[in-house]
Coordinates of C-alpha atoms in Angstrom, one line a residue:
M1 CA -98.4 53.9 60.2
A2 CA -96.4 56.9 59.0
D3 CA -97.4 58.8 55.9
K4 CA -95.6 58.1 52.7
P5 CA -92.6 60.4 52.2
Q6 CA -92.8 62.9 49.4
Q7 CA -90.8 62.4 46.2
V8 CA -87.3 63.8 46.4
S9 CA -84.7 64.2 43.7
R10 CA -81.2 62.9 44.4
S11 CA -77.8 62.5 42.7
S12 CA -76.8 58.9 41.8
K13 CA -74.5 58.6 44.9
E14 CA -77.0 59.7 47.6
T15 CA -79.4 57.5 49.4
I16 CA -83.0 58.9 49.1
M17 CA -84.1 59.6 52.6
V18 CA -87.1 61.6 53.8
D19 CA -88.2 61.8 57.4
G20 CA -86.3 58.7 58.4
F21 CA -87.6 56.5 55.5
T22 CA -86.0 55.2 52.4
K23 CA -86.9 52.8 49.6
T24 CA -87.5 49.2 50.7
P25 CA -84.6 46.9 49.6
R26 CA -85.6 44.2 47.0
Y27 CA -82.2 42.7 46.1
V28 CA -79.0 41.5 47.7
L29 CA -75.7 41.0 46.1
K30 CA -74.1 37.6 46.7
D31 CA -70.5 36.5 46.5
G32 CA -71.0 32.8 45.8
S33 CA -73.8 31.6 48.1
H34 CA -73.4 34.3 50.8
P35 CA -74.9 37.9 50.7
T36 CA -72.3 40.6 50.6
C37 CA -71.7 42.4 54.0
P38 CA -69.7 45.1 55.5
S39 CA -67.1 44.4 58.2
I40 CA -68.6 45.3 61.6
L41 CA -66.5 46.1 64.7
Q42 CA -67.9 44.0 67.5
T43 CA -66.7 43.9 71.1
P44 CA -67.2 41.1 73.6
S45 CA -70.0 43.1 75.3
D46 CA -71.9 43.5 72.0
S47 CA -74.9 41.4 71.1
Q48 CA -74.3 39.5 67.9
I49 CA -74.7 41.9 64.9
S50 CA -75.2 40.7 61.4
V51 CA -75.4 43.1 58.4
I52 CA -75.9 42.6 54.7
F53 CA -76.1 45.1 51.8
G54 CA -79.6 45.5 50.3
F55 CA -80.7 47.5 47.2
S56 CA -84.1 48.9 46.1
D57 CA -83.5 48.5 42.4
K58 CA -81.1 47.8 39.6
P59 CA -79.5 51.3 39.2
E60 CA -78.7 51.2 42.9
Y61 CA -76.9 47.9 42.9
D62 CA -75.2 48.7 39.5
L63 CA -73.6 51.7 41.2
F64 CA -72.3 49.5 44.0
L65 CA -71.1 46.9 41.5
S66 CA -69.2 49.6 39.6
T67 CA -67.1 50.3 42.7
S68 CA -66.5 46.7 43.7
S69 CA -63.7 44.4 42.5
L70 CA -65.7 41.3 43.6
A71 CA -67.7 39.1 41.2
L72 CA -71.1 39.8 42.9
M73 CA -74.4 38.7 41.5
P74 CA -77.8 40.2 42.3
Y75 CA -80.6 38.1 43.8
P76 CA -84.1 39.0 44.9
L77 CA -84.4 39.6 48.7
V78 CA -87.2 37.3 49.7
K79 CA -89.5 37.0 52.7
T80 CA -88.4 33.5 53.4
F81 CA -84.8 34.5 53.8
L82 CA -85.8 37.3 56.2
V83 CA -88.0 35.0 58.3
N84 CA -85.4 32.2 58.4
Q85 CA -82.6 34.6 59.4
S86 CA -84.8 36.3 62.1
E87 CA -85.8 33.0 63.6
H88 CA -82.2 31.7 63.5
G89 CA -80.7 34.7 65.3
V90 CA -83.2 35.4 68.1
G91 CA -81.6 38.0 70.4
S92 CA -79.2 39.3 67.8
L93 CA -79.3 42.5 65.7
K94 CA -79.8 41.8 62.0
L95 CA -79.6 44.8 59.7
I96 CA -79.8 45.5 56.0
V97 CA -77.8 48.4 54.6
L98 CA -80.0 50.5 52.3
D99 CA -78.7 51.4 48.8
A100 CA -75.0 51.8 49.5
A101 CA -73.1 53.4 46.7
S102 CA -69.9 51.6 47.7
A103 CA -68.5 49.4 50.4
Q104 CA -66.2 52.3 51.3
Q105 CA -68.8 54.9 52.2
R106 CA -68.2 56.6 55.5
I107 CA -71.8 56.4 56.6
L108 CA -74.4 53.8 55.7
H109 CA -78.1 53.8 56.6
A110 CA -79.7 50.5 57.7
A111 CA -83.0 49.0 58.7
T112 CA -83.7 45.9 60.7
F113 CA -84.7 42.6 59.0
Q114 CA -88.0 42.8 60.9
S115 CA -88.7 46.3 59.5
V116 CA -88.0 45.2 55.9
L117 CA -90.1 42.0 56.4
E118 CA -93.0 44.2 57.7
S119 CA -92.6 46.5 54.7
F120 CA -92.9 43.5 52.4
Q121 CA -96.0 42.2 54.2
L122 CA -97.7 45.6 54.0
G123 CA -96.7 46.1 50.4
S124 CA -94.9 49.3 51.3
D125 CA -92.3 50.9 49.0
F126 CA -90.6 52.5 52.0
V127 CA -88.9 51.3 55.2
A128 CA -87.8 53.2 58.3
I129 CA -84.1 53.8 58.9
S130 CA -83.2 52.5 62.4
H131 CA -79.4 52.4 62.4
Q132 CA -76.3 53.9 60.8
L133 CA -73.0 52.3 60.2
V134 CA -70.1 54.7 60.6
R135 CA -66.5 54.0 59.4
E136 CA -64.0 55.9 61.4
G137 CA -60.8 57.2 59.9
S138 CA -59.1 54.8 57.4
S139 CA -60.5 51.7 59.1
S140 CA -62.5 49.3 56.9
T141 CA -64.7 48.3 59.7
Y142 CA -68.0 50.0 60.8
H143 CA -69.4 50.9 64.2
V144 CA -73.2 50.3 64.4
H145 CA -75.2 53.1 65.9
A146 CA -78.9 53.4 66.7
Y147 CA -80.4 56.2 64.6
D148 CA -82.8 58.7 66.2
V149 CA -85.3 59.6 63.4
A150 CA -86.7 62.5 65.4
T151 CA -83.4 64.4 65.5
S152 CA -81.8 62.6 62.5
E153 CA -78.8 62.0 64.6
L154 CA -77.0 59.1 66.1
S155 CA -78.3 58.2 69.5
G156 CA -75.5 56.0 70.5
R157 CA -73.4 52.9 69.7
V158 CA -75.2 49.6 69.8
G159 CA -74.0 47.0 72.2
G160 CA -73.6 49.2 75.3
I161 CA -70.4 50.9 74.2
L162 CA -71.8 54.4 74.1
R163 CA -75.4 55.6 74.5

């Protein structure tokens, strides 16, 4: 297991990130009965990709709420939800966006459901970033890219589009 990242200061609109790790999400925002999610560009060759917004604490989701016109409500992110979603979508990519400041950010960091579940089971305050969502131009949809922690760069688009 990787060492715990050192404490880093940040402005209220930045995601805390050290050595490819960030705070484990503990909350989701729901619009009715469904978690809030960004719009993902998927092509026919892509595996099914599901993404929800996750937040590590109240100040992080309050910042997101202040930029949203939707009537969103925070709910605890629970192990049961992660397990059920993981079992339901075998073979698909399930991601949780980590502490987004708004739904219009150009780049969002994400972790897999499995990584977040493991973080819960280990009692860890941190989770590894495995993907980035990148919004190109004025589009409201995001492309999902694998994230290479070693180089802190995108290693390619998920789904065989670009590697």
